[in-house]
Amino acid sequence: MCGVKCIAWISALLLLASNGIKISILFKSYAVFEFSVKKWQAMRTEYLEALREARSDARPLLTALSVVNLFSWFFLGLLLIQVAWILSRGGKRKVGMHTFLGVTAVAAAFIEIMGQLMIAGREQMTRFFLSNFEINKWLTQGSEFDYIGDKAYEVCYIMV
């Protein structure tokens, strides 16, 4: 069975790995693409297409980041529960305070895990949405583009 030290090392290594993945995402995709709040708020189609392409390059890394972050928060919550149990001397000393610490750790880990699952789901939904639907022609017929799908995609991406 893995003790407190083992779980602490696993949690620390997973958090370190997730931060490394996050830094590589920043350098890989967003250093090439220049973000503009004004163009983004105006929902200009050329800008939204370029932003979508930059995100699609980083999608595998974002999914890996979500999974690694999910496990790191799981182990961190487990570690905090074990520390609360040890500090309470097996449930014999200041039980209320240590129970609060454990409940808070479980709540924080649960919220972070749900958030990471939502991010991973958003990335998979994005891949499915972009590969199975024509997002540039929703209301028009023929060769005209209305770009409503680009705007709907961006609103969905913002919401999650």
C-alpha positions as protocol buffer text, in pm:
chain_id: "A"
residue {
  index: 1
  type: MET
  ca { x: 0 y: 0 z: 0 }
}
residue {
  index: 2
  type: CYS
  ca { x: 121 y: 346 z: -88 }
}
residue {
  index: 3
  type: GLY
  ca { x: 180 y: 570 z: 215 }
}
residue {
  index: 4
  type: VAL
  ca { x: 158 y: 942 z: 259 }
}
residue {
  index: 5
  type: LYS
  ca { x: 503 y: 1006 z: 112 }
}
residue {
  index: 6
  type: CYS
  ca { x: 425 y: 803 z: -198 }
}
residue {
  index: 7
  type: ILE
  ca { x: 95 y: 985 z: -257 }
}
residue {
  index: 8
  type: ALA
  ca { x: 266 y: 1321 z: -197 }
}
residue {
  index: 9
  type: TRP
  ca { x: 530 y: 1238 z: -459 }
}
residue {
  index: 10
  type: ILE
  ca { x: 269 y: 1118 z: -709 }
}
residue {
  index: 11
  type: SER
  ca { x: 63 y: 1433 z: -659 }
}
residue {
  index: 12
  type: ALA
  ca { x: 368 y: 1659 z: -689 }
}
residue {
  index: 13
  type: LEU
  ca { x: 491 y: 1486 z: -1005 }
}
residue {
  index: 14
  type: LEU
  ca { x: 147 y: 1503 z: -1166 }
}
residue {
  index: 15
  type: LEU
  ca { x: 112 y: 1872 z: -1081 }
}
residue {
  index: 16
  type: LEU
  ca { x: 460 y: 1935 z: -1220 }
}
residue {
  index: 17
  type: ALA
  ca { x: 373 y: 1744 z: -1538 }
}
residue {
  index: 18
  type: SER
  ca { x: 47 y: 1935 z: -1584 }
}
residue {
  index: 19
  type: ASN
  ca { x: 226 y: 2268 z: -1545 }
}
residue {
  index: 20
  type: GLY
  ca { x: 486 y: 2153 z: -1798 }
}
residue {
  index: 21
  type: ILE
  ca { x: 212 y: 2063 z: -2044 }
}
residue {
  index: 22
  type: LYS
  ca { x: 46 y: 2400 z: -1984 }
}
residue {
  index: 23
  type: ILE
  ca { x: 372 y: 2584 z: -2057 }
}
residue {
  index: 24
  type: SER
  ca { x: 426 y: 2382 z: -2376 }
}
residue {
  index: 25
  type: ILE
  ca { x: 71 y: 2470 z: -2489 }
}
residue {
  index: 26
  type: LEU
  ca { x: 143 y: 2838 z: -2433 }
}
residue {
  index: 27
  type: PHE
  ca { x: 466 y: 2824 z: -2630 }
}
residue {
  index: 28
  type: LYS
  ca { x: 333 y: 2599 z: -2907 }
}
residue {
  index: 29
  type: SER
  ca { x: 3 y: 2756 z: -3001 }
}
residue {
  index: 30
  type: TYR
  ca { x: -56 y: 3090 z: -2842 }
}
residue {
  index: 31
  type: ALA
  ca { x: 293 y: 3231 z: -2905 }
}
residue {
  index: 32
  type: VAL
  ca { x: 225 y: 3195 z: -3278 }
}
residue {
  index: 33
  type: PHE
  ca { x: -127 y: 3337 z: -3261 }
}
residue {
  index: 34
  type: GLU
  ca { x: -177 y: 3697 z: -3148 }
}
residue {
  index: 35
  type: PHE
  ca { x: -494 y: 3733 z: -2942 }
}
residue {
  index: 36
  type: SER
  ca { x: -700 y: 4051 z: -2991 }
}
residue {
  index: 37
  type: VAL
  ca { x: -990 y: 4126 z: -2758 }
}
residue {
  index: 38
  type: LYS
  ca { x: -1149 y: 4375 z: -2999 }
}
residue {
  index: 39
  type: LYS
  ca { x: -1154 y: 4130 z: -3291 }
}
residue {
  index: 40
  type: TRP
  ca { x: -1277 y: 3855 z: -3061 }
}
residue {
  index: 41
  type: GLN
  ca { x: -1562 y: 4065 z: -2921 }
}
residue {
  index: 42
  type: ALA
  ca { x: -1661 y: 4177 z: -3271 }
}
residue {
  index: 43
  type: MET
  ca { x: -1677 y: 3806 z: -3373 }
}
residue {
  index: 44
  type: ARG
  ca { x: -1495 y: 3869 z: -3700 }
}
residue {
  index: 45
  type: THR
  ca { x: -1504 y: 3552 z: -3904 }
}
residue {
  index: 46
  type: GLU
  ca { x: -1144 y: 3562 z: -4027 }
}
residue {
  index: 47
  type: TYR
  ca { x: -1022 y: 3603 z: -3673 }
}
residue {
  index: 48
  type: LEU
  ca { x: -1247 y: 3326 z: -3540 }
}
residue {
  index: 49
  type: GLU
  ca { x: -1122 y: 3085 z: -3807 }
}
residue {
  index: 50
  type: ALA
  ca { x: -760 y: 3163 z: -3720 }
}
residue {
  index: 51
  type: LEU
  ca { x: -835 y: 3118 z: -3350 }
}
residue {
  index: 52
  type: ARG
  ca { x: -1005 y: 2785 z: -3419 }
}
residue {
  index: 53
  type: GLU
  ca { x: -702 y: 2664 z: -3614 }
}
residue {
  index: 54
  type: ALA
  ca { x: -470 y: 2766 z: -3330 }
}
residue {
  index: 55
  type: ARG
  ca { x: -687 y: 2577 z: -3084 }
}
residue {
  index: 56
  type: SER
  ca { x: -704 y: 2268 z: -3303 }
}
residue {
  index: 57
  type: ASP
  ca { x: -325 y: 2245 z: -3301 }
}
residue {
  index: 58
  type: ALA
  ca { x: -326 y: 2246 z: -2920 }
}
residue {
  index: 59
  type: ARG
  ca { x: -627 y: 2014 z: -2872 }
}
residue {
  index: 60
  type: PRO
  ca { x: -433 y: 1691 z: -2796 }
}
residue {
  index: 61
  type: LEU
  ca { x: -220 y: 1873 z: -2541 }
}
residue {
  index: 62
  type: LEU
  ca { x: -526 y: 2032 z: -2380 }
}
residue {
  index: 63
  type: THR
  ca { x: -689 y: 1690 z: -2343 }
}
residue {
  index: 64
  type: ALA
  ca { x: -369 y: 1547 z: -2192 }
}
residue {
  index: 65
  type: LEU
  ca { x: -350 y: 1846 z: -1959 }
}
residue {
  index: 66
  type: SER
  ca { x: -705 y: 1783 z: -1839 }
}
residue {
  index: 67
  type: VAL
  ca { x: -639 y: 1416 z: -1768 }
}
residue {
  index: 68
  type: VAL
  ca { x: -311 y: 1478 z: -1585 }
}
residue {
  index: 69
  type: ASN
  ca { x: -469 y: 1761 z: -1384 }
}
residue {
  index: 70
  type: LEU
  ca { x: -764 y: 1536 z: -1296 }
}
residue {
  index: 71
  type: PHE
  ca { x: -537 y: 1269 z: -1148 }
}
residue {
  index: 72
  type: SER
  ca { x: -318 y: 1523 z: -971 }
}
residue {
  index: 73
  type: TRP
  ca { x: -621 y: 1671 z: -793 }
}
residue {
  index: 74
  type: PHE
  ca { x: -743 y: 1322 z: -703 }
}
residue {
  index: 75
  type: PHE
  ca { x: -412 y: 1237 z: -537 }
}
residue {
  index: 76
  type: LEU
  ca { x: -390 y: 1578 z: -371 }
}
residue {
  index: 77
  type: GLY
  ca { x: -737 y: 1531 z: -218 }
}
residue {
  index: 78
  type: LEU
  ca { x: -639 y: 1183 z: -102 }
}
residue {
  index: 79
  type: LEU
  ca { x: -321 y: 1323 z: 50 }
}
residue {
  index: 80
  type: LEU
  ca { x: -508 y: 1595 z: 240 }
}
residue {
  index: 81
  type: ILE
  ca { x: -753 y: 1341 z: 380 }
}
residue {
  index: 82
  type: GLN
  ca { x: -466 y: 1123 z: 500 }
}
residue {
  index: 83
  type: VAL
  ca { x: -289 y: 1420 z: 656 }
}
residue {
  index: 84
  type: ALA
  ca { x: -610 y: 1523 z: 836 }
}
residue {
  index: 85
  type: TRP
  ca { x: -644 y: 1167 z: 971 }
}
residue {
  index: 86
  type: ILE
  ca { x: -283 y: 1161 z: 1089 }
}
residue {
  index: 87
  type: LEU
  ca { x: -306 y: 1503 z: 1253 }
}
residue {
  index: 88
  type: SER
  ca { x: -623 y: 1401 z: 1438 }
}
residue {
  index: 89
  type: ARG
  ca { x: -430 y: 1102 z: 1576 }
}
residue {
  index: 90
  type: GLY
  ca { x: -673 y: 851 z: 1436 }
}
residue {
  index: 91
  type: GLY
  ca { x: -986 y: 1054 z: 1506 }
}
residue {
  index: 92
  type: LYS
  ca { x: -904 y: 1123 z: 1874 }
}
residue {
  index: 93
  type: ARG
  ca { x: -788 y: 1486 z: 1870 }
}
residue {
  index: 94
  type: LYS
  ca { x: -977 y: 1795 z: 1743 }
}
residue {
  index: 95
  type: VAL
  ca { x: -1204 y: 1585 z: 1530 }
}
residue {
  index: 96
  type: GLY
  ca { x: -1422 y: 1874 z: 1409 }
}
residue {
  index: 97
  type: MET
  ca { x: -1133 y: 2077 z: 1272 }
}
residue {
  index: 98
  type: HIS
  ca { x: -976 y: 1780 z: 1096 }
}
residue {
  index: 99
  type: THR
  ca { x: -1311 y: 1665 z: 961 }
}
residue {
  index: 100
  type: PHE
  ca { x: -1359 y: 2014 z: 817 }
}
residue {
  index: 101
  type: LEU
  ca { x: -1014 y: 1988 z: 656 }
}
residue {
  index: 102
  type: GLY
  ca { x: -1102 y: 1652 z: 503 }
}
residue {
  index: 103
  type: VAL
  ca { x: -1443 y: 1767 z: 379 }
}
residue {
  index: 104
  type: THR
  ca { x: -1289 y: 2081 z: 230 }
}
residue {
  index: 105
  type: ALA
  ca { x: -1022 y: 1873 z: 56 }
}
residue {
  index: 106
  type: VAL
  ca { x: -1283 y: 1638 z: -89 }
}
residue {
  index: 107
  type: ALA
  ca { x: -1500 y: 1931 z: -204 }
}
residue {
  index: 108
  type: ALA
  ca { x: -1209 y: 2114 z: -367 }
}
residue {
  index: 109
  type: ALA
  ca { x: -1083 y: 1799 z: -539 }
}
residue {
  index: 110
  type: PHE
  ca { x: -1434 y: 1714 z: -659 }
}
residue {
  index: 111
  type: ILE
  ca { x: -1488 y: 2062 z: -803 }
}
residue {
  index: 112
  type: GLU
  ca { x: -1152 y: 2059 z: -980 }
}
residue {
  index: 113
  type: ILE
  ca { x: -1209 y: 1708 z: -1116 }
}
residue {
  index: 114
  type: MET
  ca { x: -1550 y: 1810 z: -1253 }
}
residue {
  index: 115
  type: GLY
  ca { x: -1393 y: 2116 z: -1412 }
}
residue {
  index: 116
  type: GLN
  ca { x: -1123 y: 1908 z: -1577 }
}
residue {
  index: 117
  type: LEU
  ca { x: -1381 y: 1660 z: -1705 }
}
residue {
  index: 118
  type: MET
  ca { x: -1577 y: 1951 z: -1852 }
}
residue {
  index: 119
  type: ILE
  ca { x: -1264 y: 2080 z: -2028 }
}
residue {
  index: 120
  type: ALA
  ca { x: -1186 y: 1734 z: -2167 }
}
residue {
  index: 121
  type: GLY
  ca { x: -1548 y: 1701 z: -2280 }
}
residue {
  index: 122
  type: ARG
  ca { x: -1534 y: 2043 z: -2444 }
}
residue {
  index: 123
  type: GLU
  ca { x: -1228 y: 1941 z: -2643 }
}
residue {
  index: 124
  type: GLN
  ca { x: -1393 y: 1617 z: -2757 }
}
residue {
  index: 125
  type: MET
  ca { x: -1717 y: 1800 z: -2842 }
}
residue {
  index: 126
  type: THR
  ca { x: -1517 y: 2051 z: -3043 }
}
residue {
  index: 127
  type: ARG
  ca { x: -1343 y: 1778 z: -3240 }
}
residue {
  index: 128
  type: PHE
  ca { x: -1676 y: 1606 z: -3310 }
}
residue {
  index: 129
  type: PHE
  ca { x: -1852 y: 1931 z: -3399 }
}
residue {
  index: 130
  type: LEU
  ca { x: -1583 y: 2051 z: -3637 }
}
residue {
  index: 131
  type: SER
  ca { x: -1537 y: 1716 z: -3812 }
}
residue {
  index: 132
  type: ASN
  ca { x: -1905 y: 1627 z: -3861 }
}
residue {
  index: 133
  type: PHE
  ca { x: -2076 y: 1957 z: -3941 }
}
residue {
  index: 134
  type: GLU
  ca { x: -2031 y: 2226 z: -4203 }
}
residue {
  index: 135
  type: ILE
  ca { x: -2006 y: 2526 z: -3976 }
}
residue {
  index: 136
  type: ASN
  ca { x: -1970 y: 2794 z: -4241 }
}
residue {
  index: 137
  type: LYS
  ca { x: -2300 y: 2739 z: -4421 }
}
residue {
  index: 138
  type: TRP
  ca { x: -2600 y: 2704 z: -4192 }
}
residue {
  index: 139
  type: LEU
  ca { x: -2862 y: 2935 z: -4340 }
}
residue {
  index: 140
  type: THR
  ca { x: -2742 y: 2990 z: -4696 }
}
residue {
  index: 141
  type: GLN
  ca { x: -2772 y: 2770 z: -5002 }
}
residue {
  index: 142
  type: GLY
  ca { x: -2510 y: 2719 z: -5272 }
}
residue {
  index: 143
  type: SER
  ca { x: -2162 y: 2856 z: -5237 }
}
residue {
  index: 144
  type: GLU
  ca { x: -2237 y: 3145 z: -5001 }
}
residue {
  index: 145
  type: PHE
  ca { x: -2098 y: 3137 z: -4648 }
}
residue {
  index: 146
  type: ASP
  ca { x: -2283 y: 3285 z: -4348 }
}
residue {
  index: 147
  type: TYR
  ca { x: -2027 y: 3187 z: -4079 }
}
residue {
  index: 148
  type: ILE
  ca { x: -2297 y: 3146 z: -3814 }
}
residue {
  index: 149
  type: GLY
  ca { x: -2144 y: 2814 z: -3715 }
}
residue {
  index: 150
  type: ASP
  ca { x: -1811 y: 2981 z: -3635 }
}
residue {
  index: 151
  type: LYS
  ca { x: -1987 y: 3219 z: -3401 }
}
residue {
  index: 152
  type: ALA
  ca { x: -2194 y: 2942 z: -3240 }
}
residue {
  index: 153
  type: TYR
  ca { x: -1879 y: 2737 z: -3192 }
}
residue {
  index: 154
  type: GLU
  ca { x: -1703 y: 3030 z: -3024 }
}
residue {
  index: 155
  type: VAL
  ca { x: -1996 y: 3093 z: -2790 }
}
residue {
  index: 156
  type: CYS
  ca { x: -2001 y: 2723 z: -2691 }
}
residue {
  index: 157
  type: TYR
  ca { x: -1626 y: 2728 z: -2638 }
}
residue {
  index: 158
  type: ILE
  ca { x: -1652 y: 3036 z: -2415 }
}
residue {
  index: 159
  type: MET
  ca { x: -1934 y: 2888 z: -2208 }
}
residue {
  index: 160
  type: VAL
  ca { x: -1738 y: 2580 z: -2112 }
}
